[in-house]
Coordinates of C-alpha atoms and ligand atoms in Angstrom, one line a residue:
X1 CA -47.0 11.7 -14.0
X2 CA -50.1 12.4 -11.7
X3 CA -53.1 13.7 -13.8
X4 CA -53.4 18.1 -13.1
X5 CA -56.2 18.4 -10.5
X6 CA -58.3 20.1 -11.8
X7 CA -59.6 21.9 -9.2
X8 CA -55.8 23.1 -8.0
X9 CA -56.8 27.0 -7.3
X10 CA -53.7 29.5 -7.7
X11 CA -54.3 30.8 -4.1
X12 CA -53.8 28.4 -0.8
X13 CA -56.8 26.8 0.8
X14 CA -57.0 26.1 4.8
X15 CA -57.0 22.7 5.5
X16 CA -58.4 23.2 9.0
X17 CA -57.6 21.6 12.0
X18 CA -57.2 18.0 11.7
X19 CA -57.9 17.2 14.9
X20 CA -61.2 18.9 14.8
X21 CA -61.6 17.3 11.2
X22 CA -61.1 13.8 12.7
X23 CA -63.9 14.5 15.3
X24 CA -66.5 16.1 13.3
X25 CA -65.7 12.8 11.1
X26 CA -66.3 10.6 14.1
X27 CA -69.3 12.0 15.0
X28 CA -71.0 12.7 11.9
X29 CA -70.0 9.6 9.9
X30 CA -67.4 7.5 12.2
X31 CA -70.1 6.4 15.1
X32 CA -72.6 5.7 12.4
X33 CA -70.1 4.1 10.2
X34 CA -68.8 0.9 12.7
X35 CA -73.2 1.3 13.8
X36 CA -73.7 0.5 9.9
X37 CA -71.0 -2.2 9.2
X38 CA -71.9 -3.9 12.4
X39 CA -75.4 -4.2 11.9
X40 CA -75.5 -5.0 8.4
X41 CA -73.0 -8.2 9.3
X42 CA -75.5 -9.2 11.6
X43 CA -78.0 -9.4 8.7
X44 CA -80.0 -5.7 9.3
X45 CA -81.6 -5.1 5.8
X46 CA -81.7 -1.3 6.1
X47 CA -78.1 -1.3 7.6
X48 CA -77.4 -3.8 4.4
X49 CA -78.9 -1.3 2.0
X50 CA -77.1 1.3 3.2
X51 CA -73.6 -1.0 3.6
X52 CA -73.6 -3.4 1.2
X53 CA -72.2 -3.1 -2.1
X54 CA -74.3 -5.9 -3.2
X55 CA -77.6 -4.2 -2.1
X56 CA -76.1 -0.7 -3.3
X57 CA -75.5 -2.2 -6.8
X58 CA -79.1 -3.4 -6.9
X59 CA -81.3 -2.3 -4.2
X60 CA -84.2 -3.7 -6.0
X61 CA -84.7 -7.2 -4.2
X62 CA -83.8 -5.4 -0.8
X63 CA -87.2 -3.4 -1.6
X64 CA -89.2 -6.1 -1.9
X65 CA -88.0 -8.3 0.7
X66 CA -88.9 -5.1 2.8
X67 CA -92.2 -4.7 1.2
X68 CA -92.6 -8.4 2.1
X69 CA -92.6 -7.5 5.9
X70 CA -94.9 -4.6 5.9
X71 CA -95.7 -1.1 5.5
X72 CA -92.9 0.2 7.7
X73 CA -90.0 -1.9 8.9
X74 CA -88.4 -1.1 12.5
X75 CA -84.9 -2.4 13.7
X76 CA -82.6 -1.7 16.2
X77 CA -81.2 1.1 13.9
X78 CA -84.4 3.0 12.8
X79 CA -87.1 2.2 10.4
X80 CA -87.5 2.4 7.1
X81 CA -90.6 2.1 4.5
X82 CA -91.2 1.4 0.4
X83 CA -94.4 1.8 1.0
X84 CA -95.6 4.8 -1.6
X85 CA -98.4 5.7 0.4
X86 CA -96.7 5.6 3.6
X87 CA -93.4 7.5 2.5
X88 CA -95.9 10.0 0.8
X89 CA -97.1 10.9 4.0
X90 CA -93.9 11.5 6.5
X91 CA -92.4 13.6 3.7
X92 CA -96.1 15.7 3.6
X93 CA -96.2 15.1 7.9
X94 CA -96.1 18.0 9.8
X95 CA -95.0 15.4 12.6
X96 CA -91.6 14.6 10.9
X97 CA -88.8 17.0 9.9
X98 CA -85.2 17.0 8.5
X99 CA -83.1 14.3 10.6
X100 CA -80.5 14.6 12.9
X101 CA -82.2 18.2 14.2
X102 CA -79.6 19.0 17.0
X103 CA -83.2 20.2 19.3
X104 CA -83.6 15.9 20.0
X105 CA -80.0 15.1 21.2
X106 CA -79.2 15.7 25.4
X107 CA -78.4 19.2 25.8
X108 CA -74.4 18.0 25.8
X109 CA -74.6 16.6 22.9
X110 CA -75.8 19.3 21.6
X111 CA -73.0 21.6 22.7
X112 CA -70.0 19.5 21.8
X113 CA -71.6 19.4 18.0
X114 CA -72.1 23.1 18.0
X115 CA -68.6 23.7 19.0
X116 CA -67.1 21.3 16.3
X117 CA -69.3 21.9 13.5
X118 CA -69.7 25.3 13.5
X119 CA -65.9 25.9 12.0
X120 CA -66.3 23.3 9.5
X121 CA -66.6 23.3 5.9
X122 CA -70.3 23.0 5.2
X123 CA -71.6 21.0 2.2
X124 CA -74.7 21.0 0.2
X125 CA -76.8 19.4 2.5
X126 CA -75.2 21.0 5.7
X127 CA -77.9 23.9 7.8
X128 CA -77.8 26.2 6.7
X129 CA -79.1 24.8 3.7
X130 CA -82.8 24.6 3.3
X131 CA -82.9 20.9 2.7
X132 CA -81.5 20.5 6.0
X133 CA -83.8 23.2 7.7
X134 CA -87.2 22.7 9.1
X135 CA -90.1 25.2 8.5
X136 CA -90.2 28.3 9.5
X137 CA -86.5 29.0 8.6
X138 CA -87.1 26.4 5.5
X139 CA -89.9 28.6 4.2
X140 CA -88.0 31.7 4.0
X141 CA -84.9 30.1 2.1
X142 CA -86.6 28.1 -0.2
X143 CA -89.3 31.3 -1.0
X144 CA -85.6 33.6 -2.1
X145 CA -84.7 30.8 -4.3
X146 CA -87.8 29.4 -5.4
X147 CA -88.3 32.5 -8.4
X148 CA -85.6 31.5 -10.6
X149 CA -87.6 28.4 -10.8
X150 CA -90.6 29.8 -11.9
X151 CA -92.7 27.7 -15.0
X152 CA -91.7 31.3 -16.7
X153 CA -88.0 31.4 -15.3
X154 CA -87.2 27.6 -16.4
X155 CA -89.4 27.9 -20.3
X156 CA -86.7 30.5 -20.6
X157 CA -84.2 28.4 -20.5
X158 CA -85.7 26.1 -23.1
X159 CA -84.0 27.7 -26.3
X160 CA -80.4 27.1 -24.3
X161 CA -81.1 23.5 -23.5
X162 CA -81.8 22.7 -26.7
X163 CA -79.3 24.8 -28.5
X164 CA -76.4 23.0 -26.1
X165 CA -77.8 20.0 -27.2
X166 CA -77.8 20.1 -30.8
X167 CA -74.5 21.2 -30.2
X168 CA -73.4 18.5 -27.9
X169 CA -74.8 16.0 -30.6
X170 CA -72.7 17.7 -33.4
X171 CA -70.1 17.4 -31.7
X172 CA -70.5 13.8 -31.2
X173 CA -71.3 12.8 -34.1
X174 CA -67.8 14.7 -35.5
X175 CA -65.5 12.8 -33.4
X176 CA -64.8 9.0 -32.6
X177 CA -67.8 6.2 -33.0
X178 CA -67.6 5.3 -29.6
X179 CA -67.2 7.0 -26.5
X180 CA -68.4 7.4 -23.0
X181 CA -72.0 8.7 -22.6
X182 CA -71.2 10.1 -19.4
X183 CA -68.3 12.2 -20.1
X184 CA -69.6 13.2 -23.4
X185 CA -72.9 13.9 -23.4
X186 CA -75.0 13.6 -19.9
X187 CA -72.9 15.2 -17.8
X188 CA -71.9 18.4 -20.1
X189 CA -76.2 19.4 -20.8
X190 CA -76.7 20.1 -16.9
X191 CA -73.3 21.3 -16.6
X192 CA -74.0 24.5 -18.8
X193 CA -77.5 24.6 -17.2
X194 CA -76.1 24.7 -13.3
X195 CA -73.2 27.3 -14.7
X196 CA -76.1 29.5 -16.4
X197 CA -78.2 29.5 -13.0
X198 CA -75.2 30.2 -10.8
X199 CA -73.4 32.9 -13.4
X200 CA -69.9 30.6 -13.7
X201 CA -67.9 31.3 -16.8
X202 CA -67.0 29.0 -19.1
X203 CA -63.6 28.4 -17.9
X204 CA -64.9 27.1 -14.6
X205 CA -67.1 24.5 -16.1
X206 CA -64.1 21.7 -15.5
X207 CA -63.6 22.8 -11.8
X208 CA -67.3 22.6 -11.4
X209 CA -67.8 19.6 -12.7
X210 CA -65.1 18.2 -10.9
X211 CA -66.8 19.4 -7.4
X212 CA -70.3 18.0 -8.0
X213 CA -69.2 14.5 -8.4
X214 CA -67.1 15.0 -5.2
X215 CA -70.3 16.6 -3.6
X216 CA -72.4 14.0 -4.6
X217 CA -70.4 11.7 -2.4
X218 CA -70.7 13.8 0.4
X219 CA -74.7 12.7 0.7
X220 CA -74.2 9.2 1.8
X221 CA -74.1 8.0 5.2
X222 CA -71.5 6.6 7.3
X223 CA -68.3 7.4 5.5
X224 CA -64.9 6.3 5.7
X225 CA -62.5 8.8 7.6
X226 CA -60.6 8.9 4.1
X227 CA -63.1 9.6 1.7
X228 CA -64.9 12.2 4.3
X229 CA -61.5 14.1 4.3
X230 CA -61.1 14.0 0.5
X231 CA -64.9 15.3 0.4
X232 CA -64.1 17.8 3.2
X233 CA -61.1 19.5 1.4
X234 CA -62.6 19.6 -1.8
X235 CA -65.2 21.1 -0.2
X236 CA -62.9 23.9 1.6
X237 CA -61.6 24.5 -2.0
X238 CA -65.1 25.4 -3.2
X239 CA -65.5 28.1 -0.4
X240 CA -62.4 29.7 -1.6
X241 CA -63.8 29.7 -5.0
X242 CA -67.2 30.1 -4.2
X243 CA -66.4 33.4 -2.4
X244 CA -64.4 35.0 -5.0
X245 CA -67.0 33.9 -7.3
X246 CA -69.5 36.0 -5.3
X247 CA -67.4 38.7 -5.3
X248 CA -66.8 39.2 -9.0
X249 CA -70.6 38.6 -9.4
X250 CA -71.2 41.6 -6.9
X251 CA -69.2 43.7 -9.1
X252 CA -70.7 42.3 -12.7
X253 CA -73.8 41.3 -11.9
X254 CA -75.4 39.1 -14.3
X255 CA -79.0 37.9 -15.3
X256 CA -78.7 34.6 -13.0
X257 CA -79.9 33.5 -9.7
X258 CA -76.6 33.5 -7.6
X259 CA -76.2 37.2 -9.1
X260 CA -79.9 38.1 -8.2
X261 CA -79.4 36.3 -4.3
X262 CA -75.8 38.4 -4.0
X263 CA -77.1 41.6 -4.8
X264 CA -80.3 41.4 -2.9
X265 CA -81.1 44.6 -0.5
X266 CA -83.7 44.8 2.5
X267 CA -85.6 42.3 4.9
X268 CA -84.9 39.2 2.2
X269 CA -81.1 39.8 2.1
X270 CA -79.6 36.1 2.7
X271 CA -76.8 36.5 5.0
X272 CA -73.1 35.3 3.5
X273 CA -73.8 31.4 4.5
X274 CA -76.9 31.5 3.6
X275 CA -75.9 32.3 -0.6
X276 CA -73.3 30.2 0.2
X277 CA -75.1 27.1 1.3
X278 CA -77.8 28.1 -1.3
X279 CA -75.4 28.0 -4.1
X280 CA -73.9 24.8 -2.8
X281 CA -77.2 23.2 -3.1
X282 CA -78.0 23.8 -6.3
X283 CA -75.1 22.6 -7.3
X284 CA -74.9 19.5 -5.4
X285 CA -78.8 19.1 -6.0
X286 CA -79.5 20.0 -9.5
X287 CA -76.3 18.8 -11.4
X288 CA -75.5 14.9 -10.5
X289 CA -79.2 14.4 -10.5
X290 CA -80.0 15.0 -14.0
X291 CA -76.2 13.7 -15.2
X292 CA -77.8 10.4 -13.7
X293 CA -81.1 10.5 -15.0
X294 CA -79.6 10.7 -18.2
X295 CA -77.3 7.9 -17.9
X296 CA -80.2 5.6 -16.5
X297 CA -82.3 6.2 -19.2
X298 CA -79.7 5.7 -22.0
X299 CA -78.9 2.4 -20.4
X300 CA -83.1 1.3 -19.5
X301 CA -83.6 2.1 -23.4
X302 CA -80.4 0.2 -24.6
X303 CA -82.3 -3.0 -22.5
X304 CA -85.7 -2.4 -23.6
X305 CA -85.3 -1.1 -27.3
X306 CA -89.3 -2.1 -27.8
X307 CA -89.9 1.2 -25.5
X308 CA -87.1 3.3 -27.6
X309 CA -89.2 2.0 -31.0
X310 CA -92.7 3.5 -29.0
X311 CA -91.2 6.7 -28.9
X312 CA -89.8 7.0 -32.2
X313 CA -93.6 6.5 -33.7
X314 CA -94.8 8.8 -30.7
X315 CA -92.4 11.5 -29.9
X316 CA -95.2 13.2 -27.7
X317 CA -94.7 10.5 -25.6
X318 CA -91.3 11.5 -24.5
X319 CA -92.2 13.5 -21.3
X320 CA -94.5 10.6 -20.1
X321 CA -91.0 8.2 -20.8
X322 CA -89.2 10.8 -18.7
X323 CA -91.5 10.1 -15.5
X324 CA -91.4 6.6 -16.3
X325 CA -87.4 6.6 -16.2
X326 CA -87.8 8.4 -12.8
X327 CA -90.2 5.6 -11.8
X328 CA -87.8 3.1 -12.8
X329 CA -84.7 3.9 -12.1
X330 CA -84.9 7.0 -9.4
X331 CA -81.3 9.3 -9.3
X332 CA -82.3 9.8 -5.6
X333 CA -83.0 6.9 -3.9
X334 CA -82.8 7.4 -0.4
X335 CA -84.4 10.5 1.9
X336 CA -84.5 10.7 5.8
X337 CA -87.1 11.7 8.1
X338 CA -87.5 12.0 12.1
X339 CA -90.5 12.3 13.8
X340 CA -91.1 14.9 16.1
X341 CA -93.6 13.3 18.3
X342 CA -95.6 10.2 18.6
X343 CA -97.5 10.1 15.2
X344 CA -99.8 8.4 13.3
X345 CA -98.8 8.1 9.2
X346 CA -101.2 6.2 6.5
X347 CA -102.7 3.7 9.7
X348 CA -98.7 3.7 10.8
X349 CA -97.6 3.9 14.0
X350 CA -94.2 5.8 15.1
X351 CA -93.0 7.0 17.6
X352 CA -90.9 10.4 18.5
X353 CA -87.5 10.3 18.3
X354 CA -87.8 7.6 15.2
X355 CA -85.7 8.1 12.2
X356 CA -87.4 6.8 9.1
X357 CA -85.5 6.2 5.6
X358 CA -88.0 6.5 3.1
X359 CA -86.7 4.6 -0.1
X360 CA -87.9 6.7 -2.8
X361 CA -86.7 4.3 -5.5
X362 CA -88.8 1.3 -3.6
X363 CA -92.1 3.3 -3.7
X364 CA -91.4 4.0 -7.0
X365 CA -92.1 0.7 -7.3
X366 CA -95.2 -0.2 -4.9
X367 CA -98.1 -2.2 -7.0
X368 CA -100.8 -0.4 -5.1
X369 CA -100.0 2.5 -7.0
X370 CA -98.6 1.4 -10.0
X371 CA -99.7 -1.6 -11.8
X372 CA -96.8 -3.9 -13.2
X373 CA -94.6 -2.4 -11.2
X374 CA -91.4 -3.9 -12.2
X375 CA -92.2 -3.7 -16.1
X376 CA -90.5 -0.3 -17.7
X377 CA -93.5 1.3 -20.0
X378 CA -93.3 4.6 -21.5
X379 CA -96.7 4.7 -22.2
X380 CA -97.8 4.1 -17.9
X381 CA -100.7 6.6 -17.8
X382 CA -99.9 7.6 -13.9
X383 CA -95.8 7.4 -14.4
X384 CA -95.4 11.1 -12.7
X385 CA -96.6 9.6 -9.6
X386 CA -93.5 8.5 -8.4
X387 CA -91.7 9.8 -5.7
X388 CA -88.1 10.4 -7.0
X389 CA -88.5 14.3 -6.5
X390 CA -89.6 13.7 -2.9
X391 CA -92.8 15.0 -1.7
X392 CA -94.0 17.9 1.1
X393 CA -91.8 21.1 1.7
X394 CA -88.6 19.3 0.4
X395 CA -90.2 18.7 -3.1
X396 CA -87.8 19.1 -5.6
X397 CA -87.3 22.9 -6.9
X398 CA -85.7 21.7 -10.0
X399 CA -88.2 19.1 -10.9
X400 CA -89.2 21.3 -14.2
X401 CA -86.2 21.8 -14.8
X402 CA -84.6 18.1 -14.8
X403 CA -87.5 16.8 -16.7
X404 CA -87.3 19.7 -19.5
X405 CA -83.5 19.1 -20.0
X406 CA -83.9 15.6 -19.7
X407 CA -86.5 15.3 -22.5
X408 CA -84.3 17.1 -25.0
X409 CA -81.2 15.7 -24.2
X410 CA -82.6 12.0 -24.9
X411 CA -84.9 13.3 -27.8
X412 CA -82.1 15.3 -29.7
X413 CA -79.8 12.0 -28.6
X414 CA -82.0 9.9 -30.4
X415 CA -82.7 11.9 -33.6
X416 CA -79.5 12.2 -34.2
X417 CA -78.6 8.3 -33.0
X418 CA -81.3 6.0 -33.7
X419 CA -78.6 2.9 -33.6
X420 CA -76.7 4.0 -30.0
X421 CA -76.2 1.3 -28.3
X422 CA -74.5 0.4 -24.8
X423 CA -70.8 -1.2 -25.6
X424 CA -68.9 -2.3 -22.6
X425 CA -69.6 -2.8 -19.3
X426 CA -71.3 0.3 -17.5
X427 CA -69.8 1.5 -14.2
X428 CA -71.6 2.7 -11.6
X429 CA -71.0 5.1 -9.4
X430 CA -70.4 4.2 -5.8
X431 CA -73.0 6.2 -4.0
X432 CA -76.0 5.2 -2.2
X433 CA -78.3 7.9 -1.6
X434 CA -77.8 8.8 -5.9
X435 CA -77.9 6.2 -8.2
X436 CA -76.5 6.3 -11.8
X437 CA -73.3 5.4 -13.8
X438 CA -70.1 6.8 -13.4
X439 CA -68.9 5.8 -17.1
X440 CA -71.6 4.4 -19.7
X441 CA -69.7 3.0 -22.7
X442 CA -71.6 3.7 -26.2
X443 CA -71.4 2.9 -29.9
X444 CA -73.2 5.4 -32.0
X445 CA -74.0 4.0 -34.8
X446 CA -75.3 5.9 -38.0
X447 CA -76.1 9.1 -37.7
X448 CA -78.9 10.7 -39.4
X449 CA -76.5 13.3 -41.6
X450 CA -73.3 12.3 -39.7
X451 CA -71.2 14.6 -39.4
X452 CA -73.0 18.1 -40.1
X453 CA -73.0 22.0 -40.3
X454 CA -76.7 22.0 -39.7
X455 CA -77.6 22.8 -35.8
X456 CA -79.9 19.5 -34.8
X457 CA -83.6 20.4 -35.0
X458 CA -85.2 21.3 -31.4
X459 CA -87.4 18.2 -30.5
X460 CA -89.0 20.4 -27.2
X461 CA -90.9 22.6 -29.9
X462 CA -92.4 19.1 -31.4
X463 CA -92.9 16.8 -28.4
Ligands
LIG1 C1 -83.4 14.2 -12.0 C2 -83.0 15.3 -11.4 C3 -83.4 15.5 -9.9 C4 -83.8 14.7 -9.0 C5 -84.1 13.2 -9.0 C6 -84.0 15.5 -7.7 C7 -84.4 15.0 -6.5 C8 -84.6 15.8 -5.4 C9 -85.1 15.3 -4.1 C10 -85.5 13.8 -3.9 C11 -85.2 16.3 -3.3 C12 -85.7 16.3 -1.9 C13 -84.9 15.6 -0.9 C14 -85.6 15.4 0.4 O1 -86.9 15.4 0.5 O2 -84.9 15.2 1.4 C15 -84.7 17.5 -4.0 C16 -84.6 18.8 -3.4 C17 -84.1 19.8 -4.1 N1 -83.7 19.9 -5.4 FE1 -83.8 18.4 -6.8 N2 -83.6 16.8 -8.0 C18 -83.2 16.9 -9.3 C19 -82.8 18.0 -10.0 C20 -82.7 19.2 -9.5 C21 -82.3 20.4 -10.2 C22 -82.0 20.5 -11.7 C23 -82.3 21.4 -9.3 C24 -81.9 22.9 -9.5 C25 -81.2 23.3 -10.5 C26 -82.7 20.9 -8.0 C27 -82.7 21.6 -6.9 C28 -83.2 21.1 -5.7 C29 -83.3 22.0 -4.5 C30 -82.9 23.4 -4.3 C31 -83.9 21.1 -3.5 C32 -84.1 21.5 -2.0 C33 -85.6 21.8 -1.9 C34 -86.0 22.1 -0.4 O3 -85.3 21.6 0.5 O4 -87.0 22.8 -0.2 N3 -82.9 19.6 -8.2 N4 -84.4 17.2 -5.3

């Protein structure tokens, strides 16, 4: 029997036009797609990093092999840098804005895009989402949304985080000794958070969790026509949902953002796409992100239990290991730039027109900036320099957020499971532009007072 979607919705969803499907596939992943595969057989290395599964599996010796030939590689495709103070700048450069900005294609091109995208289903990272918008319109999105992240909005979210978390451990710790990280643990802790931000009952949680990992997908470049389909319906789905959602939350409004945004009066009213695309981004932003930061750490600790043993004799050490992780092992690894005019960036020249892929994960990593760069140390004074939260008018609203739930998801982890240890073979996920595991086998071990009544203490009031 086929497994219950679980994401079915008792009401039909359009499938739109599959013709017009086909050719917003072919020109927004298709072209790009055979441009990818071709290059990267003829040995491109930032086609290869974006094609290869090799290089997506470890993208590590592709970074240095690019650091080897310079700050800023060009090919035939576009250019690309791991250079930290380089990709620092285009992401703060005035000169450079969101790629693929419809204002530099011919004026034809430009119309036969506006006519097929306009009717399609927009994702997370579709205008008119703000991470796909250039200032001014940028400003004015991000400055709506930008209050529920407050350092006031997110320290009142603390208490949940750690209460889901003690319960999340308890839970644990009551059922079998070993089990998948993933689905047990890292992905249910941003799940609640996301729900909480976006007002989504309980007995959405599965369907929501179901659509992220679906919307993570739909970040990566050059899909196939079958897995952009799958994305594309799934995503049609969430409209349905989203906009019934919207509705109920219009008529009980609660104390969250999406609630806040959908009930909004005046000049700052976000028009129906605009909540839309805004709740789509949290979503697709926030949620996969911190699943995978999770996951990478649990697996960097399992191979460097030396760090894990710092910790435990200086918990106040656990937001510096945080950063580090996001050094290390960046969730985002990939961002894209195009400059606007001829430019000049950190003694770099490039010219208009250029797209640049800026390899967050590869800066991370640049021993200008950070010595020992390929070493994983918890106690690296200048850690939070990294770039995995991007930098400029794209920097990561959730940052706080993703580095407060992260902390006491691993801390309450680790109280409660000193022994945990990595048992199987981890999978990783198949994306390129995230990184992190799809399933993370685990032994517990002992548990410090395995199984118990007692909710876990809350490690964010002691570290
Ligand atoms: C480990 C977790 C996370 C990582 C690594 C991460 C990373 C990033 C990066 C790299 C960008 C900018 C992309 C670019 O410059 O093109 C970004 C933007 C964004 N992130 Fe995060 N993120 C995380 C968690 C979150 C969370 C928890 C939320 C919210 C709940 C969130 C909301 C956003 C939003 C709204 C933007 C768009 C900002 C803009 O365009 O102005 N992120 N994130």
């Amino acid at each position: 029997m086929p497994a219950p979607d679980p994401f079915a919705l008792p009401v039909p969803v359009p499938t739109g036009n599959p013709l017009r499907s086909r050719a917003t596939w072919l020109l927004s992943h298709g072209l790009a797609r055979r441009l990818l595969l071709r290059e990267a057989a003829r040995g491109d290395l930032l086609a290869g990093l974006a094609m290869d599964p090799a290089l997506r599996a470890d993208p590590f010796a592709g970074y240095e092999e690019l650091r080897r030939r310079g700050p800023m590689t060009t090919t035939r495709l576009a250019a690309g840098t791991v250079d930290h103070a380089v990709a620092d700048a285009v992401l703060r450069s005035e000169d450079f804005g969101v790629a693929g900005g419809h204002g530099e294609l011919p004026r034809p091109l430009q119309w036969l895009l506006a006519r097929v995208f306009d009717n399609r289903a927009t994702g997370p990272v579709d205008p008119p989402s703000m991470l796909a918008l250039d200032p001014p319109e940028h400003t004015r999105q991000r400055k709506l949304v930008s209050r529920a992240f407050t350092a006031r909005k997110v320290g009142g979210l603390e208490d949940t985080i750690a209460t889901v978390a003690a319960r999340l451990v308890d839970e644990l710790a009551a059922g079998p000794e070993r089990v998948d990280l993933v689905d047990r643990f890292a992905s249910r802790l941003p799940l609640v958070v996301i729900a909480e931000l976006l007002g989504v009952p309980e007995e959405d949680h599965d369907r929501l969790l179901a659509w992220s990992n679906i919307a993570a997908q739909s970040l990566d470049p050059g899909l196939s026509w079958a897995e952009f389909r799958r994305i594309e319906l799934a995503i049609r789905r969430l409209h349905v949902w989203f906009d019934a959602h919207v509705e109920r939350l219009r008529k009980h409004p609660g104390d969250d953002l999406l609630s806040r945004l959908a009930t909004l009066d005046g000049p700052d009213r976000p028009t129906e796409d605009e909540l839309k695309a805004t709740g789509l981004l949290v979503l697709g932003a926030g949620f996969e992100t911190t699943v995978n930061l999770i996951g990478n750490a649990v697996a960097l600790f399992d191979s460097h239990p030396d760090q894990l043993a710092v910790l435990r004799d200086d918990p106040g050490l656990w937001p510096r290991a945080v950063d580090e992780v996001l050094r290390f092992d960046s969730p985002v690894q990939i961002t894209l730039r195009q400059a606007h005019r001829d430019t000049e960036v950190a003694g770099v020249r490039v010219a208009g027109g250029t797209a640049v892929l800026t390899f967050l994960g590869g800066a991370n990593r640049d021993p200008a900036v950070f010595a020992d760069p390929q070493r994983f140390d918890v106690t690296r004074g200048n850690a939070d320099q990294h770039l995995s939260f991007s930098a400029g008018v794209h920097y990561c609203l959730g940052a706080s957020l993703a580095r407060l739930e992260t902390k006491v998801a691993l801390h309450t982890l680790y109280d409660r499971f000193p022994d945990l240890r990595v048992d199987g073979p981890p999978v990783r996920r198949g994306t390129r532009v995230l990184r992190g595991y799809e399933h993370l086998p685990i032994v517990l071990g002992d548990a410090a007072g395995r199984p118990t009544t007692q909710p876990a203490s809350t490690p964010s009031s002691r570290a």
